[in-house]
PDB file of C-alpha atoms in Angstrom:
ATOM      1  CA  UNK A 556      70.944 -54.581  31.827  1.00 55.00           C
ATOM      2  CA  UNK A 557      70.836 -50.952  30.775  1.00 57.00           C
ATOM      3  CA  UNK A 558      67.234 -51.367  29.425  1.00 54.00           C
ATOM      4  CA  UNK A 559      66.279 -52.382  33.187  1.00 54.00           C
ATOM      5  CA  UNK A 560      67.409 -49.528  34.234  1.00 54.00           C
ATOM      6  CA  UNK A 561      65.424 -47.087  32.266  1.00 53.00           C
ATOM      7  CA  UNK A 562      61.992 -45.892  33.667  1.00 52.00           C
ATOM      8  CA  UNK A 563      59.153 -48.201  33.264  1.00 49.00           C
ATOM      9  CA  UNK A 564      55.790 -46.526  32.106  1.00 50.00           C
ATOM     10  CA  UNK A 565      53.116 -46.256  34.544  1.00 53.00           C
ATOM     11  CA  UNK A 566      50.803 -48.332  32.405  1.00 56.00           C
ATOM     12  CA  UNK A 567      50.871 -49.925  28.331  1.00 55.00           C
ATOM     13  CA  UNK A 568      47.982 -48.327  26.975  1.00 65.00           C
ATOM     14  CA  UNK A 569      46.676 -50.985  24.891  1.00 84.00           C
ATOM     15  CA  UNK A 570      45.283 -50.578  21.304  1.00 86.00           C
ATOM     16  CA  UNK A 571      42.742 -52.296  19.056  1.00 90.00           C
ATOM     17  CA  UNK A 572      42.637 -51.814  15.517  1.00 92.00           C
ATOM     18  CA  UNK A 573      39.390 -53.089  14.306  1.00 91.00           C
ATOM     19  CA  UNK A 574      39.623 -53.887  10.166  1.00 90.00           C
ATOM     20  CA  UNK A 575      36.087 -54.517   9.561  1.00 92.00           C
ATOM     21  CA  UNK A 576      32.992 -52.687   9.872  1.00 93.00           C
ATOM     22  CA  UNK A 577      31.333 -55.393  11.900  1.00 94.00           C
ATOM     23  CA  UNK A 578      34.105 -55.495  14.600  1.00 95.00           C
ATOM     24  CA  UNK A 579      33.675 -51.665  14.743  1.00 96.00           C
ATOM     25  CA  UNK A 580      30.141 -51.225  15.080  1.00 95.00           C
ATOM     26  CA  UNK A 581      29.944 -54.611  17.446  1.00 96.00           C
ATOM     27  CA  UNK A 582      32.461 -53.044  19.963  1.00 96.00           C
ATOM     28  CA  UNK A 583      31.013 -49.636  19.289  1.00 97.00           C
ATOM     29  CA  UNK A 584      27.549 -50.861  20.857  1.00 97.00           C
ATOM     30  CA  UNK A 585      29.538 -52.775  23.779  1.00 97.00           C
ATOM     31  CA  UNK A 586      30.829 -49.619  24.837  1.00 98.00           C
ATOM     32  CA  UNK A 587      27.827 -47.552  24.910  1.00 98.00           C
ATOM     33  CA  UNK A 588      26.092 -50.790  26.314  1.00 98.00           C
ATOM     34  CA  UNK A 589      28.602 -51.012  29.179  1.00 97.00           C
ATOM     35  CA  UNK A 590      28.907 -47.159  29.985  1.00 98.00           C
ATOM     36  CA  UNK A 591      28.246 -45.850  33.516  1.00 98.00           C
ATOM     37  CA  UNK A 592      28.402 -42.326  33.797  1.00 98.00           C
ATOM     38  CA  UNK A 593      28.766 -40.863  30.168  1.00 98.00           C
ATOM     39  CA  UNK A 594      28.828 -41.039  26.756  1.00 98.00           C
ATOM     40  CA  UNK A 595      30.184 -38.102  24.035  1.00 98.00           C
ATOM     41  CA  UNK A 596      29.777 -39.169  20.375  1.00 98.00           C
ATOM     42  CA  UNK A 597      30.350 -38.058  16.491  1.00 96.00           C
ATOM     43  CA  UNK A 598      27.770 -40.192  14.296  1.00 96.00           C
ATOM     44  CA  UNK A 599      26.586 -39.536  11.475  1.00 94.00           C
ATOM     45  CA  UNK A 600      22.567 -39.568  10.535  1.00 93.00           C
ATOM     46  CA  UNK A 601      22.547 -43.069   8.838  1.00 92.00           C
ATOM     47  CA  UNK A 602      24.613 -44.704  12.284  1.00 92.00           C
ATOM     48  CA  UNK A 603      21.404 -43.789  14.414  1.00 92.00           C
ATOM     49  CA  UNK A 604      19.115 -46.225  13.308  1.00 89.00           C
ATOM     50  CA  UNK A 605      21.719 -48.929  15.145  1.00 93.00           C
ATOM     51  CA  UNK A 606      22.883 -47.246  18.076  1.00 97.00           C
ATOM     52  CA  UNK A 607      19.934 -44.987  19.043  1.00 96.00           C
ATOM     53  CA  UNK A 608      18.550 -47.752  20.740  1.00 97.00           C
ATOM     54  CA  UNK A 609      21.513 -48.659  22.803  1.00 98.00           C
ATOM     55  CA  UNK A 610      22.466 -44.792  23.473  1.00 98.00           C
ATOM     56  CA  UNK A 611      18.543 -44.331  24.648  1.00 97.00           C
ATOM     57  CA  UNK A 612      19.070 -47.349  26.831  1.00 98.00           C
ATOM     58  CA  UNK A 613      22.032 -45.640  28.455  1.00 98.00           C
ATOM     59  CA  UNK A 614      20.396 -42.678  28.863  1.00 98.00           C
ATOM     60  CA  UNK A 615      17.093 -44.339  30.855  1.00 98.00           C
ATOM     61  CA  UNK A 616      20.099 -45.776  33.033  1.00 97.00           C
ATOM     62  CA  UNK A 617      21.198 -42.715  33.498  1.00 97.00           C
ATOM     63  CA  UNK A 618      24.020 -41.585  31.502  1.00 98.00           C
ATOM     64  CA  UNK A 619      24.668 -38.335  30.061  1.00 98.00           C
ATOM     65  CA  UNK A 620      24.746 -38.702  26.486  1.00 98.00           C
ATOM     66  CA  UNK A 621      26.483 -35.809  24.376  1.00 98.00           C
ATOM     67  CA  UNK A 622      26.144 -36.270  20.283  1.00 97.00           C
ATOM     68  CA  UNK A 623      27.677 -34.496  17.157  1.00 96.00           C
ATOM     69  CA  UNK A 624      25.182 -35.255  14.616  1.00 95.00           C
ATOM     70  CA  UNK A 625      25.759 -34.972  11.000  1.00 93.00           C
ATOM     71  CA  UNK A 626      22.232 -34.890   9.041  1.00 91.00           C
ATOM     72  CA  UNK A 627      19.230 -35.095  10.469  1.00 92.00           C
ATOM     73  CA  UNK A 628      17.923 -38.221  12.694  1.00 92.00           C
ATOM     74  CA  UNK A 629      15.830 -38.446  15.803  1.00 90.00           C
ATOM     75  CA  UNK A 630      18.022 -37.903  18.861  1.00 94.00           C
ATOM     76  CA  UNK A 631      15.766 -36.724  22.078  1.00 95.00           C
ATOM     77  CA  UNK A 632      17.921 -38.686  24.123  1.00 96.00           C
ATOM     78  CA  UNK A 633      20.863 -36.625  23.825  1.00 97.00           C
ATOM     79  CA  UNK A 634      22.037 -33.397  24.174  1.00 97.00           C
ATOM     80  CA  UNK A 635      22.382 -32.787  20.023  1.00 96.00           C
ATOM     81  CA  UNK A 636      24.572 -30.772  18.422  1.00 96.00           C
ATOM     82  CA  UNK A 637      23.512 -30.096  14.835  1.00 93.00           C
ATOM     83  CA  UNK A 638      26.148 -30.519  11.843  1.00 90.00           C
ATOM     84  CA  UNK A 639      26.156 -30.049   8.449  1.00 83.00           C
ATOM     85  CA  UNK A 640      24.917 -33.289   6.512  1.00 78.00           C
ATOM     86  CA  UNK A 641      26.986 -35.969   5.152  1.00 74.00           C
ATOM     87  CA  UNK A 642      27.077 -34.808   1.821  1.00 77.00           C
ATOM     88  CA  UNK A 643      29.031 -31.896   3.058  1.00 74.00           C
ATOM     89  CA  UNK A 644      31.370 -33.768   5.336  1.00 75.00           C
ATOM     90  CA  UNK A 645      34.860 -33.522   4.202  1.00 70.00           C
ATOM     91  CA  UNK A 646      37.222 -36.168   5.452  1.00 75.00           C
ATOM     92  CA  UNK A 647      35.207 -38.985   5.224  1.00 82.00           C
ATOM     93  CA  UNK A 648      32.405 -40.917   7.331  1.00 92.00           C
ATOM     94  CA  UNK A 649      34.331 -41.102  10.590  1.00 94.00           C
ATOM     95  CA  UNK A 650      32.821 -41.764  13.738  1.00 96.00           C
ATOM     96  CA  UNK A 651      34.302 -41.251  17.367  1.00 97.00           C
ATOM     97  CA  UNK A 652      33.256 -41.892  20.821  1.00 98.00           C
ATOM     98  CA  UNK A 653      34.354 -42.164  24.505  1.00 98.00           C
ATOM     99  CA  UNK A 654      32.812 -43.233  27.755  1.00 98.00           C
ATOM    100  CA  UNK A 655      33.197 -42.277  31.238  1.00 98.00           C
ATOM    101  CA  UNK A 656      36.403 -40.681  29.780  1.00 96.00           C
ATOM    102  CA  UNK A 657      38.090 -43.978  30.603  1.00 96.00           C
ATOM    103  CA  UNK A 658      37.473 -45.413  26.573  1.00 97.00           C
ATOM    104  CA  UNK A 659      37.670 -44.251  23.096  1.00 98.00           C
ATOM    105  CA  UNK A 660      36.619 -45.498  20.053  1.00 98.00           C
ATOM    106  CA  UNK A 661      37.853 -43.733  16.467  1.00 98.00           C
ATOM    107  CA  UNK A 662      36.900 -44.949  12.894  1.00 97.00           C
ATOM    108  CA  UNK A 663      36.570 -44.535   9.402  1.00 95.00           C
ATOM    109  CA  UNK A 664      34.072 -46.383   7.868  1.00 94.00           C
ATOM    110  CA  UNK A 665      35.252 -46.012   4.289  1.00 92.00           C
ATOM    111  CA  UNK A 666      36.600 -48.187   2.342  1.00 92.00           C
ATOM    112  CA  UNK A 667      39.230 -49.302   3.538  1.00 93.00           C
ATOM    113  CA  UNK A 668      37.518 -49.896   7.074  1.00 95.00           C
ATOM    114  CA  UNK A 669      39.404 -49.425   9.959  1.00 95.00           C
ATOM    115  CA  UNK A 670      39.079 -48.661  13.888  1.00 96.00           C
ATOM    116  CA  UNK A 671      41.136 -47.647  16.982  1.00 96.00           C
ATOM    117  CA  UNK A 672      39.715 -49.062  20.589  1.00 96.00           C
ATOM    118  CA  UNK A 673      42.020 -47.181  23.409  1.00 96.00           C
ATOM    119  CA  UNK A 674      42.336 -46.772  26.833  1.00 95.00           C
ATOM    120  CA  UNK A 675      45.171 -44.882  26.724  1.00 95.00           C
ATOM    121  CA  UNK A 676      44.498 -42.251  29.000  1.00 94.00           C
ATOM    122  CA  UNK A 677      46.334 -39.161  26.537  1.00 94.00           C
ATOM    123  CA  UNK A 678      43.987 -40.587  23.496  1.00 95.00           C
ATOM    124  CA  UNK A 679      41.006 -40.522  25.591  1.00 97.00           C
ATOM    125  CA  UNK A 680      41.269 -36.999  26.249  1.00 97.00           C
ATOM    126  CA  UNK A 681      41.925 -36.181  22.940  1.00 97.00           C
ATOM    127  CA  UNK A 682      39.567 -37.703  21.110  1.00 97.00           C
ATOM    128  CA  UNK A 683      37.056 -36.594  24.201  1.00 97.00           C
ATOM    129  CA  UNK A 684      38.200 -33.038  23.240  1.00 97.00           C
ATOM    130  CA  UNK A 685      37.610 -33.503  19.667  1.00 96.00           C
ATOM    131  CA  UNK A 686      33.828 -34.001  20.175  1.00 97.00           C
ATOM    132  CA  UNK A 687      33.690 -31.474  22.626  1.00 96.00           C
ATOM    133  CA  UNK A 688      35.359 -28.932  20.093  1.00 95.00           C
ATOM    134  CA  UNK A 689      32.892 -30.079  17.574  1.00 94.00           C
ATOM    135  CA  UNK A 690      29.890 -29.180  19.792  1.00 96.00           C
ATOM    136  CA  UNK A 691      31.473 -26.031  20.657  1.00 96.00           C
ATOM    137  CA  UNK A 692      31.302 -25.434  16.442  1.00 92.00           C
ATOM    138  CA  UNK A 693      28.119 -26.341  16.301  1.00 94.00           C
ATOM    139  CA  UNK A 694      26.671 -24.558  19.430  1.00 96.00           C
ATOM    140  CA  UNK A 695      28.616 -21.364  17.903  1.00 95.00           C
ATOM    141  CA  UNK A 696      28.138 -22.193  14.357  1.00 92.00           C
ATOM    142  CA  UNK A 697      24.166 -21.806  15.035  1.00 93.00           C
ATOM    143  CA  UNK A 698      24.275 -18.762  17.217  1.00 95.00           C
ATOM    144  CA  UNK A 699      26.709 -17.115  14.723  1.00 96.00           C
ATOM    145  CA  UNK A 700      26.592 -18.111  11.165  1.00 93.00           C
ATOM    146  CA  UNK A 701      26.058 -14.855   9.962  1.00 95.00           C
ATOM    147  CA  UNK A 702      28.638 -13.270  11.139  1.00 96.00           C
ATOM    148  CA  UNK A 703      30.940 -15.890  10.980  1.00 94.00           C
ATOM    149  CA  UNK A 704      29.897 -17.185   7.146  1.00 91.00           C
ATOM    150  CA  UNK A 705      30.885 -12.951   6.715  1.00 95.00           C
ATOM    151  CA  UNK A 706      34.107 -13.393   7.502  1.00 94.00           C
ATOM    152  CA  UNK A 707      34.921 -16.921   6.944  1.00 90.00           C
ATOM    153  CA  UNK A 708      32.940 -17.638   3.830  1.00 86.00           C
ATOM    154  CA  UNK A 709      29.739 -19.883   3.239  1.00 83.00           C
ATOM    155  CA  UNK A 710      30.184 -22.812   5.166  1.00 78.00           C
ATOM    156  CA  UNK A 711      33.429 -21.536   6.497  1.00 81.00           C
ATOM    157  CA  UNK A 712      35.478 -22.262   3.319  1.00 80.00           C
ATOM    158  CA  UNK A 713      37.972 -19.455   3.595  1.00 82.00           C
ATOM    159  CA  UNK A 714      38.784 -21.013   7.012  1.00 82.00           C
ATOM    160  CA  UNK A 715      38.674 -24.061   6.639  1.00 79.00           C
ATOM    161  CA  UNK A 716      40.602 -24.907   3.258  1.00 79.00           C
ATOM    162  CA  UNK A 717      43.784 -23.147   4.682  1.00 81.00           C
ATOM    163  CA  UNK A 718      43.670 -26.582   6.952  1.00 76.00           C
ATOM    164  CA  UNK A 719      43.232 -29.046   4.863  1.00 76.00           C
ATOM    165  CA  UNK A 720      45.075 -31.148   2.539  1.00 74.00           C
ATOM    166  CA  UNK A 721      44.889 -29.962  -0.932  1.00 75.00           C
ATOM    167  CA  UNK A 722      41.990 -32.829  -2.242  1.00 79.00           C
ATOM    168  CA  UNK A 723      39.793 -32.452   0.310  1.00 73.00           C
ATOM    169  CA  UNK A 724      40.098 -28.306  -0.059  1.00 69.00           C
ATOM    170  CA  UNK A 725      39.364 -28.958  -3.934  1.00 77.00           C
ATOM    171  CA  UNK A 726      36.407 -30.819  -2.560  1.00 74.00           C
ATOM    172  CA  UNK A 727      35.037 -28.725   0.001  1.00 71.00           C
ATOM    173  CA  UNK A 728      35.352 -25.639  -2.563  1.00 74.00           C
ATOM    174  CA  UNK A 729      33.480 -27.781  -4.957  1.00 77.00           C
ATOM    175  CA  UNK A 730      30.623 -29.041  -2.473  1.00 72.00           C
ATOM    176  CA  UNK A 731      30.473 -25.075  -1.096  1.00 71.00           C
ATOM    177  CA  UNK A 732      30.000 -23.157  -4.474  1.00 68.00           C
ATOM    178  CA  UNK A 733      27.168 -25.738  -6.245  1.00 62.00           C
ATOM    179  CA  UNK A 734      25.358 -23.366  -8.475  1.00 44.00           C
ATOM    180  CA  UNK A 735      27.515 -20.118  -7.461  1.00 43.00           C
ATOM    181  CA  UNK A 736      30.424 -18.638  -8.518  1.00 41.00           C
ATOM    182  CA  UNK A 737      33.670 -20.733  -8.217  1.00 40.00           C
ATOM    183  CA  UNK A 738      36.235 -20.056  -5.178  1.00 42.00           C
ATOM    184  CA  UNK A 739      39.714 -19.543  -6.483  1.00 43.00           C
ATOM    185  CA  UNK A 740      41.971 -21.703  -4.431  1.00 41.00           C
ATOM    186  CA  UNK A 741      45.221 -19.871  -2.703  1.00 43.00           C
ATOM    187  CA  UNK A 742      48.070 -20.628  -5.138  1.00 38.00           C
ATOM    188  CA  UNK A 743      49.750 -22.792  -1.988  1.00 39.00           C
ATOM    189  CA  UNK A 744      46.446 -25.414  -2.649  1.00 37.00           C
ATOM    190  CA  UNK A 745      47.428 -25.924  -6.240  1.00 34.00           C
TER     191      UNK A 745
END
C-alpha cells in the first residue's frame, strides 16, 4: 500500500545491453537506417567501411549527419570532425551515437564486448552532449593547437592525465613522448 502511494515515473526508460559485437553493430545500422531528422556519431576510421554506406543513405534522405572521426576515412557525407587516430585513443575503441535525439547507442568494442541501446531521455542528452563536446575539441583543437599544445602539452597530456585513471595516464604519457623525452607523472598518478 505505501509503495502505491509513492510517485510513479513519467516513463521506464528502457535499456539494452548488447554482449556481442554483432548485436551492436546490427542495431547500430538499424538506427542510422531508421533515422529521420539526425544523426551525431563517434566512430572510429576502421567502423566506416560498414556504416558509411548506411550514414550516406541517411544523408541523401536528408538527415543531418554530425561525425567524430578518429583516423582518417572518407566521410563527405558528414559534417567531420577530425581526431587523433586510433593508435592514440586512450580508453579504448568506443563508439557512440544518437538519432533525432530520441536514441542512443554507447559501446566498447573491446574485448569484453558490450553495448547500451537507450531511450531514456537524460542518457540521450548526455551521450548527445558527449559528441557534441568532442566536435567542439576537435573544431578548437585544429584552430588552436599551438597555443593550446603550449600550455597543455603535446597532445594535451598535461591536461588530460590529471583526468584519467592512473593506467590509461601511464599510457597516454607513453603513446605522447615516443622518441622524446619522458613526462614525469604527478606523484598522485603513481
Amino acid at each position: 500500500q505505501q509503495l502505491a502511494t509513492l510517485e510513479q515515473p513519467d516513463s521506464i526508460g528502457h535499456f539494452w545491453e548488447l554482449g556481442e559485437r554483432s548485436r551492436i553493430e546490427t542495431r547500430l545500422l538499424e538506427l542510422i537506417t531508421t533515422a529521420q531528422h539526425r544523426i551525431a556519431a563517434s566512430l572510429w576510421a576502421q567502423d566506416m567501411e560498414q556504416f558509411s554506406d548506411a550514414l550516406r543513405a541517411a544523408r541523401e534522405r536528408g538527415c543531418t549527419v554530425i561525425l567524430n572521426l578518429f583516423g582518417e576515412a572518407q566521410a563527405d557525407f558528414a559534417t567531420v570532425y577530425q581526431h587523433e587516430g586510433p593508435e592514440k585513443v586512450i580508453g579504448g575503441h568506443l563508439i557512440a551515437l544518437t538519432t533525432d535525439f530520441a536514441e542512443a547507442l554507447v559501446a566498447s568494442l573491446d574485448s569484453p564486448v558490450t553495448g547500451v541501446v537507450t531511450q531514456n531521455r537524460t542518457l540521450v542528452r548526455l551521450v548527445e552532449k558527449l559528441i557534441r563536446d568532442e566536435s567542439y575539441l576537435a573544431a578548437i583543437y585544429e584552430q588552436f593547437a599551438p597555443q593550446l599544445e603550449a600550455a597543455f602539452g603535446h597532445h594535451l597530456v598535461d591536461l588530460r592525465r590529471r583526468l584519467l585513471p592512473t593506467t590509461d595516464a601511464e599510457r597516454l604519457v607513453a603513446i605522447t613522448t615516443m622518441g622524446s623525452e619522458p613526462i614525469n607523472l604527478p606523484s598522485n598518478l603513481h
